[in-house]
PDB file of C-alpha atoms in Angstrom:
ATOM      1  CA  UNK A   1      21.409  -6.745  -9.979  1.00 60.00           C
ATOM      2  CA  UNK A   2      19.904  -8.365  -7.010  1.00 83.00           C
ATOM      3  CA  UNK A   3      19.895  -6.313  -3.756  1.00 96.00           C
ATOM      4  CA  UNK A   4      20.055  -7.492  -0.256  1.00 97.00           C
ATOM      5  CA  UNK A   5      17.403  -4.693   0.880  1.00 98.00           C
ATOM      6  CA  UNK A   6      13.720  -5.379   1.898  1.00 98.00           C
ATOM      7  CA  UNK A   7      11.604  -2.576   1.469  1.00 98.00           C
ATOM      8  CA  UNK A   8       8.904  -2.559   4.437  1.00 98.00           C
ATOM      9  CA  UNK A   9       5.744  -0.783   3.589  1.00 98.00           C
ATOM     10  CA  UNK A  10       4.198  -0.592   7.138  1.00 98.00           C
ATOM     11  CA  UNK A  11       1.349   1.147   7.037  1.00 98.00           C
ATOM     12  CA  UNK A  12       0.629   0.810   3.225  1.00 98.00           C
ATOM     13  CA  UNK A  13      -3.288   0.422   1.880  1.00 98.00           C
ATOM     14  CA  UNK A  14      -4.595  -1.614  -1.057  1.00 98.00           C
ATOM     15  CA  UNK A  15      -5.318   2.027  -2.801  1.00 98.00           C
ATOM     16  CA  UNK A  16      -1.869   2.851  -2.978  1.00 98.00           C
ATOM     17  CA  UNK A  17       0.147  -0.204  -2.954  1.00 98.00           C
ATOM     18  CA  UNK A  18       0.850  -0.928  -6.591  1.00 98.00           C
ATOM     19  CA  UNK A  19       2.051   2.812  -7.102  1.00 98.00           C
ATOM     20  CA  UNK A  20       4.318   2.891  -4.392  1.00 98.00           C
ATOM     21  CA  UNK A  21       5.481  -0.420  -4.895  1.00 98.00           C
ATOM     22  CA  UNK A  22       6.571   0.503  -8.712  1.00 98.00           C
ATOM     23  CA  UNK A  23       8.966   2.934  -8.174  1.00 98.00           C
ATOM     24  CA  UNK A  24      10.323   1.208  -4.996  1.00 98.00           C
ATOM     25  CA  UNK A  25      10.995  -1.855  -7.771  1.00 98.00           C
ATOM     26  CA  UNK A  26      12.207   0.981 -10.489  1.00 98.00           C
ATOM     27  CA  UNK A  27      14.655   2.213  -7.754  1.00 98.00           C
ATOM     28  CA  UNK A  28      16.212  -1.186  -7.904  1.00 98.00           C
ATOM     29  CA  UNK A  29      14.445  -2.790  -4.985  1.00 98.00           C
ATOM     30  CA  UNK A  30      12.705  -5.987  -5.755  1.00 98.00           C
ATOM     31  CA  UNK A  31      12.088  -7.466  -1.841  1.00 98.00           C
ATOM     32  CA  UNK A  32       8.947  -5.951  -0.746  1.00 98.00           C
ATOM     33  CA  UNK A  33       7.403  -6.358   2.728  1.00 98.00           C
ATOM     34  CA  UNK A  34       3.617  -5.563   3.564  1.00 98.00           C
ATOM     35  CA  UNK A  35       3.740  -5.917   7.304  1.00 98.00           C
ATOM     36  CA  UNK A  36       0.335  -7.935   8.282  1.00 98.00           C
ATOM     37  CA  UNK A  37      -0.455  -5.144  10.678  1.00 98.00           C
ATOM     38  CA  UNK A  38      -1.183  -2.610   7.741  1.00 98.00           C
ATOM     39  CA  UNK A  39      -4.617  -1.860   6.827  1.00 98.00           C
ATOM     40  CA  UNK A  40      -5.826  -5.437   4.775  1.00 98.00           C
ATOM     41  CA  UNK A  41      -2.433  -6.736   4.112  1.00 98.00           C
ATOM     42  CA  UNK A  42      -3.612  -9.473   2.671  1.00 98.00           C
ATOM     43  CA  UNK A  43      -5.196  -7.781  -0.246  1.00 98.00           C
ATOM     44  CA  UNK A  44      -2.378  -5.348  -0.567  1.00 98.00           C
ATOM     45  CA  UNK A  45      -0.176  -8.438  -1.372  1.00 98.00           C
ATOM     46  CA  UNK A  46      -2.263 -10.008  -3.130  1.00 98.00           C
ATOM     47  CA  UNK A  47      -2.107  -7.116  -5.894  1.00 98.00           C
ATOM     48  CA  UNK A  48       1.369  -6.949  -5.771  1.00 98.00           C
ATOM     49  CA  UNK A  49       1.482 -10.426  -6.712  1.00 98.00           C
ATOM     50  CA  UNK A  50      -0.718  -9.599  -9.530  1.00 98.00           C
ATOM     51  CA  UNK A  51       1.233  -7.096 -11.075  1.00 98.00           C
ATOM     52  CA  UNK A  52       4.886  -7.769  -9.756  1.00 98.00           C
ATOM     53  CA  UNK A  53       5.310 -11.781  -9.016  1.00 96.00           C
ATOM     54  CA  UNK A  54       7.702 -12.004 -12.273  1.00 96.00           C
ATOM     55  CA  UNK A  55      10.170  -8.652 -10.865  1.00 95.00           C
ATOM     56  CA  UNK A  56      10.140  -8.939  -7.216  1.00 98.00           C
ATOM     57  CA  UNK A  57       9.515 -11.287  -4.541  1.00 98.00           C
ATOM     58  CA  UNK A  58       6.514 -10.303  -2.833  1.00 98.00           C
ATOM     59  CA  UNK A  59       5.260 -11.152   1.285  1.00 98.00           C
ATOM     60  CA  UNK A  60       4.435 -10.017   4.447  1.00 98.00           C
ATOM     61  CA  UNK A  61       5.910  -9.007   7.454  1.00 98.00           C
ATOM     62  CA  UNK A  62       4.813  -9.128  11.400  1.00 98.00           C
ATOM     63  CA  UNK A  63       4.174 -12.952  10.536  1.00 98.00           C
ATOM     64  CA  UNK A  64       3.416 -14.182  14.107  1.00 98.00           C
ATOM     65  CA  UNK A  65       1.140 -17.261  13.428  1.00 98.00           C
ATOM     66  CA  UNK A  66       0.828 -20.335  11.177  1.00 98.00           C
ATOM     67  CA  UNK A  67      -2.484 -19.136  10.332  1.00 98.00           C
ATOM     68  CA  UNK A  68      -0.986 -16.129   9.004  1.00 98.00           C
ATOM     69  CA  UNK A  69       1.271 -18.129   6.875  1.00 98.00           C
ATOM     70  CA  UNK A  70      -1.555 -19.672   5.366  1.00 98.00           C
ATOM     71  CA  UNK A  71      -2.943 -16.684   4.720  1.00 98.00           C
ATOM     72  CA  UNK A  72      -0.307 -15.116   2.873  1.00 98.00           C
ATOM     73  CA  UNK A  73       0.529 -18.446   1.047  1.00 98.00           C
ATOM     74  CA  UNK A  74      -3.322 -18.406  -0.665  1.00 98.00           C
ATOM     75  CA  UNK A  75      -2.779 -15.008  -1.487  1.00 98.00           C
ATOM     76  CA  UNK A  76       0.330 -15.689  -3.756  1.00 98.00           C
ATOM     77  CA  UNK A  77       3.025 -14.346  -1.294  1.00 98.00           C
ATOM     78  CA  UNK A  78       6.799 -15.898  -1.461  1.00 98.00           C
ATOM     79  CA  UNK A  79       8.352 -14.257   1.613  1.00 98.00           C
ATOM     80  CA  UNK A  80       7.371 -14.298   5.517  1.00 98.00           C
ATOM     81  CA  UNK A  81       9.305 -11.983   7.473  1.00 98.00           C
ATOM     82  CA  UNK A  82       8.667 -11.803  11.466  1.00 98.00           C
ATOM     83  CA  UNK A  83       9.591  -9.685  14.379  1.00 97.00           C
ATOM     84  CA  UNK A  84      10.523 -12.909  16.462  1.00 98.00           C
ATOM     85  CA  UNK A  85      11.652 -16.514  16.176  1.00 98.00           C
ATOM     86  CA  UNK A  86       8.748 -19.108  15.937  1.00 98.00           C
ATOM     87  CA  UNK A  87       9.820 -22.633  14.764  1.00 98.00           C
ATOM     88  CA  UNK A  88       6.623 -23.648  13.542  1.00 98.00           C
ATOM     89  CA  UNK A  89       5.876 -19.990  11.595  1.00 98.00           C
ATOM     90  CA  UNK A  90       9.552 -21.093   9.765  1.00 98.00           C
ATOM     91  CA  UNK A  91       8.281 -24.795   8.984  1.00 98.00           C
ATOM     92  CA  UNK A  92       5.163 -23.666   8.014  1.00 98.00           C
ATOM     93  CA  UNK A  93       6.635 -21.498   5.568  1.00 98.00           C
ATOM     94  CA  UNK A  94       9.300 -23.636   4.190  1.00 98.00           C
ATOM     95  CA  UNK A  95       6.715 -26.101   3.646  1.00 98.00           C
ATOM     96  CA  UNK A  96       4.793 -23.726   1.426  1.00 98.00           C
ATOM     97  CA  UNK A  97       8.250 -23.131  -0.489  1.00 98.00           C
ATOM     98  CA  UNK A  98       8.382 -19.230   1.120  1.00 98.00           C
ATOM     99  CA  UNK A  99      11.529 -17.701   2.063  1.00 98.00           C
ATOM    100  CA  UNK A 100      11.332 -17.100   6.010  1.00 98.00           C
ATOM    101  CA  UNK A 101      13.518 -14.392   7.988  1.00 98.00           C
ATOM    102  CA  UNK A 102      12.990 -14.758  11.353  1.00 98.00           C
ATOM    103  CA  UNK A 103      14.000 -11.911  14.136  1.00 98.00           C
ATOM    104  CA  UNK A 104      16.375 -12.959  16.266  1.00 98.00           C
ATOM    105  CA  UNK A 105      18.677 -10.944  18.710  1.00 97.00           C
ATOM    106  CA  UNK A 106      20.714 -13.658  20.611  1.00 97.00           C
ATOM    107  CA  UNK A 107      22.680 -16.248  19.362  1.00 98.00           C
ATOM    108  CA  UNK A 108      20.072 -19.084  20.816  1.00 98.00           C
ATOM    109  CA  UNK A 109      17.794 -17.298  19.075  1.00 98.00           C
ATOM    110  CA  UNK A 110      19.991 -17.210  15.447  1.00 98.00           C
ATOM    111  CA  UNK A 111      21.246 -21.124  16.138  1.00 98.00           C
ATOM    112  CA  UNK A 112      17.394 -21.610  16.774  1.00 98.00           C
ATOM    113  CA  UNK A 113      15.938 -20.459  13.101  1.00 98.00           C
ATOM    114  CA  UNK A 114      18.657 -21.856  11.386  1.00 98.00           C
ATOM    115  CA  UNK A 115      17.713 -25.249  12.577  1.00 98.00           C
ATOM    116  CA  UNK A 116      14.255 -25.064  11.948  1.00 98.00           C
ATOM    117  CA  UNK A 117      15.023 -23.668   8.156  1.00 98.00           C
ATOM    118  CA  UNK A 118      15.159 -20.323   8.129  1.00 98.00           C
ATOM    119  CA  UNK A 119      16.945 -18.789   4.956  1.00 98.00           C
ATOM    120  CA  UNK A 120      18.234 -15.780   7.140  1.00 98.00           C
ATOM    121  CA  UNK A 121      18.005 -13.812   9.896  1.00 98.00           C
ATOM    122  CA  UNK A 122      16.585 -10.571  11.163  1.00 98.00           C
ATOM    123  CA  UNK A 123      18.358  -9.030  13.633  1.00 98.00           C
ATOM    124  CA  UNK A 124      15.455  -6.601  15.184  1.00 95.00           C
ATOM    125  CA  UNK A 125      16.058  -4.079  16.431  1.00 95.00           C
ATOM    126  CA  UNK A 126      19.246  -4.168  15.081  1.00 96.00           C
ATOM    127  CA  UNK A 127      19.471  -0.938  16.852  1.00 95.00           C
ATOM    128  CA  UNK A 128      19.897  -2.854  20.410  1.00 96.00           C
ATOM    129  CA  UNK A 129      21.886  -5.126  18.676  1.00 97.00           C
ATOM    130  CA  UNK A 130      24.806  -2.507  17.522  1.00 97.00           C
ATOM    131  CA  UNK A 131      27.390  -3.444  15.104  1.00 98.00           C
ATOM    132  CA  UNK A 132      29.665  -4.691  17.952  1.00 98.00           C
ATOM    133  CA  UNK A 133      26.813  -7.486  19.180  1.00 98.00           C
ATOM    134  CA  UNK A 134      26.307  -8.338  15.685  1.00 98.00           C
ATOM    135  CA  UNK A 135      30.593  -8.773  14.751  1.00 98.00           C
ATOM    136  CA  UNK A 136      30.102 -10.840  18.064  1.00 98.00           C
ATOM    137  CA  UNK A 137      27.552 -13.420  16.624  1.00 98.00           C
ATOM    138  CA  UNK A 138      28.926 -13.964  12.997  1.00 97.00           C
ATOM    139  CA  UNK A 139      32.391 -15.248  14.856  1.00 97.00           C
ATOM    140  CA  UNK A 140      29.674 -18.290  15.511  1.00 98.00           C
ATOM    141  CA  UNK A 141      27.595 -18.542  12.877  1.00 98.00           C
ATOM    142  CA  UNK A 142      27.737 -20.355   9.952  1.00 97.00           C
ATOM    143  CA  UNK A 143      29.126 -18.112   7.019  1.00 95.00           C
ATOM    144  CA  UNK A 144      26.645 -19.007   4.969  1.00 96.00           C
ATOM    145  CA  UNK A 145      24.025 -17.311   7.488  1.00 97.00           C
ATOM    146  CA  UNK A 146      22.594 -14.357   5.688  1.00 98.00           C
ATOM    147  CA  UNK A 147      22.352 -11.903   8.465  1.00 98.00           C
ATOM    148  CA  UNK A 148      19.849  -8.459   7.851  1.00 98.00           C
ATOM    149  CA  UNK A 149      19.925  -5.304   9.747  1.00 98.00           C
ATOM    150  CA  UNK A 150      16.217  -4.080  10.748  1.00 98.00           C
ATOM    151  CA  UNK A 151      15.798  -1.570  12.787  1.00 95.00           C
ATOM    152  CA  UNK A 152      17.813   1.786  13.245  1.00 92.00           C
ATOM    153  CA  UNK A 153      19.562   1.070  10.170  1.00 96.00           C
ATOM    154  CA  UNK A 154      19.811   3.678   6.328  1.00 96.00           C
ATOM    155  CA  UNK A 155      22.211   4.827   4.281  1.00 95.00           C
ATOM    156  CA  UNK A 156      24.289   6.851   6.776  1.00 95.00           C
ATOM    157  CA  UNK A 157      25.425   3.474   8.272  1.00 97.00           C
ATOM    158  CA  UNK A 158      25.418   0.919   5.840  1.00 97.00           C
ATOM    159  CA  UNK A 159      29.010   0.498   5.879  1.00 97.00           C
ATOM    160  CA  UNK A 160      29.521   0.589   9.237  1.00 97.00           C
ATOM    161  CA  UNK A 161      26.564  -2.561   9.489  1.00 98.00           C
ATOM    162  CA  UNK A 162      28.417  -3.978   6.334  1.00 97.00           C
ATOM    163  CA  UNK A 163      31.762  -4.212   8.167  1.00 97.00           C
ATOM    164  CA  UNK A 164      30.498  -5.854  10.971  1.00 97.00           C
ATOM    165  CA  UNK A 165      28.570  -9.011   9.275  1.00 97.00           C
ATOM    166  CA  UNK A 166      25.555  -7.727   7.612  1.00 97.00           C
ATOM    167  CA  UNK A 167      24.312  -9.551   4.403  1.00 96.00           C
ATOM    168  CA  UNK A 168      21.747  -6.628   3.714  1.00 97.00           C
ATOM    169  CA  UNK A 169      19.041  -4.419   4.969  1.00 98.00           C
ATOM    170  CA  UNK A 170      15.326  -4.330   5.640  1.00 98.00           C
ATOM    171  CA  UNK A 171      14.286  -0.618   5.420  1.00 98.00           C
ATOM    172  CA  UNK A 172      10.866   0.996   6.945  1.00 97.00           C
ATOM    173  CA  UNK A 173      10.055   4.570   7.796  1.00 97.00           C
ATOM    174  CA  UNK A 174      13.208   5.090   5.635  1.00 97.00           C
ATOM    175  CA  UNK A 175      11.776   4.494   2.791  1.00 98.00           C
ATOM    176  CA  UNK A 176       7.725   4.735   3.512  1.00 98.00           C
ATOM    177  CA  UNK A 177       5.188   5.671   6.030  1.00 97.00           C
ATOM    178  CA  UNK A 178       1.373   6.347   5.775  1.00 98.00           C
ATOM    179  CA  UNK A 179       1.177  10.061   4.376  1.00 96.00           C
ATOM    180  CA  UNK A 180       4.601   9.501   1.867  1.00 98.00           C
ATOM    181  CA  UNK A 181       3.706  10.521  -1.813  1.00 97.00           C
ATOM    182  CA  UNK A 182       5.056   8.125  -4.451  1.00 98.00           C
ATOM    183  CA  UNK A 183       7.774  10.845  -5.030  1.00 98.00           C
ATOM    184  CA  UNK A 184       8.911  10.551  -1.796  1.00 98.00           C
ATOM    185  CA  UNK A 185       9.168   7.463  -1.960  1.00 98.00           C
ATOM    186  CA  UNK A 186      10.559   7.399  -5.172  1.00 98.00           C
ATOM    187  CA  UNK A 187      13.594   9.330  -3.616  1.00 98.00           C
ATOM    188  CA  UNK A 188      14.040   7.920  -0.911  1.00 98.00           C
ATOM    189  CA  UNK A 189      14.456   4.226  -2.315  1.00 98.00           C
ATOM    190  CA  UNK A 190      16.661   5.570  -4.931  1.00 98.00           C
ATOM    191  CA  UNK A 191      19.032   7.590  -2.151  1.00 97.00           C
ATOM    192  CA  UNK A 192      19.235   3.584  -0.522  1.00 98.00           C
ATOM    193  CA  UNK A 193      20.016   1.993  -3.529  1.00 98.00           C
ATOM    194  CA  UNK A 194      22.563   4.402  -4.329  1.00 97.00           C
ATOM    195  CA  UNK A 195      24.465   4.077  -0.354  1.00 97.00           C
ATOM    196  CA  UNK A 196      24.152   0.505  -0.939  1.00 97.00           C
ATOM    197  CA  UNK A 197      25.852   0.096  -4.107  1.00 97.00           C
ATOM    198  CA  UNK A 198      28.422   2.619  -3.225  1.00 96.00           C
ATOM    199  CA  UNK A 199      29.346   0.314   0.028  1.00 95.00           C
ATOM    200  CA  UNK A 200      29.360  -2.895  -2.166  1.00 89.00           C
ATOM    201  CA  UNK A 201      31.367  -1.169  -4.814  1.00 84.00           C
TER     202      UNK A 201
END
């Protein structure tokens, strides 16, 4: 079963990466996020591409420049996540065959990515956003848009996010921050999976 839920690793090292990342797949999550702002990102996806390119899609998040694209392109990565919309960071990825989530808050912003090729959109901080701004902008999307929740968002209100137009999930300091053990970790992806399924049930 493929899951609608990116698991951000913010904060993650090269030292630990492949362990956490294991039972984060094991839990059932197979989109996994190594923001560019964690301690060499690069090489922390490039390991995960290594080991994990055939069970999950593997890229990098906080993708603010084409430069960074290329950078996570020669390091094997398949998915560019960023924090705001940046036409040329979506082309540039599209053109290295990478799926690109832009954030995005208003619906200029949302009509904006789509355009330039963006395969969905993050709404970030979907906290600001609510569920009532976010029921608001799929009347005028497309309903093909796949729309993610970032920000302010676990398995207390998945259903509530669900309701109101969201395709999925990416999840951060609910799942891991720098001092987690892999069994945390390993529980806390497991306790999302489980919400998640229960609300697509």
């Amino acid at each position: 079963m493929t899951r609608n839920l990116i698991a951000i690793l913010r904060g993650v090292t090269p030292a630990e990466v492949v362990d956490i990342t294991a039972v984060v797949i094991d839990a059932g999550i197979t989109s996994i996020e190594v923001p560019l702002n964690s301690p060499d990102a690069i090489k922390s996806i490039g390991l995960l591409v290594e080991k994990y390119a055939d069970s999950a899609l593997i890229g990098a998040g906080t993708v603010l420049t084409v430069e960074d694209v290329e950078q996570v392109a020669a390091a094997g990565g398949k998915l560019i996540v960023s924090p705001n919309c940046n036409p040329e960071v979506i082309k540039a990825s599209k053109a290295h065959d990478m799926f690109s989530y832009p954030g995005v808050m208003t619906a200029t912003e949302c009509f904006l990515a789509l355009e330039s090729g963006a395969d969905g959109l993050k709404f970030f901080p979907s906290s600001l956003l609510g569920t009532s701004g976010l029921s608001a902008l799929k009347a005028v999307l497309p309903a093909s848009a796949q729309t993610y929740a970032v920000g302010g968002v676990g398995p207390d209100n998945f259903a509530e996010w669900i309701d109101a137009g969201a395709s999925g999930f990416g999840i951060g300091t609910g799942i891991y921050k720098p001092g987690f053990s892999v069994d945390d970790v390993a529980g806390r992806a497991r306790a999302i999976v489980d919400a998640y399924d229960r609300c697509k049930s």
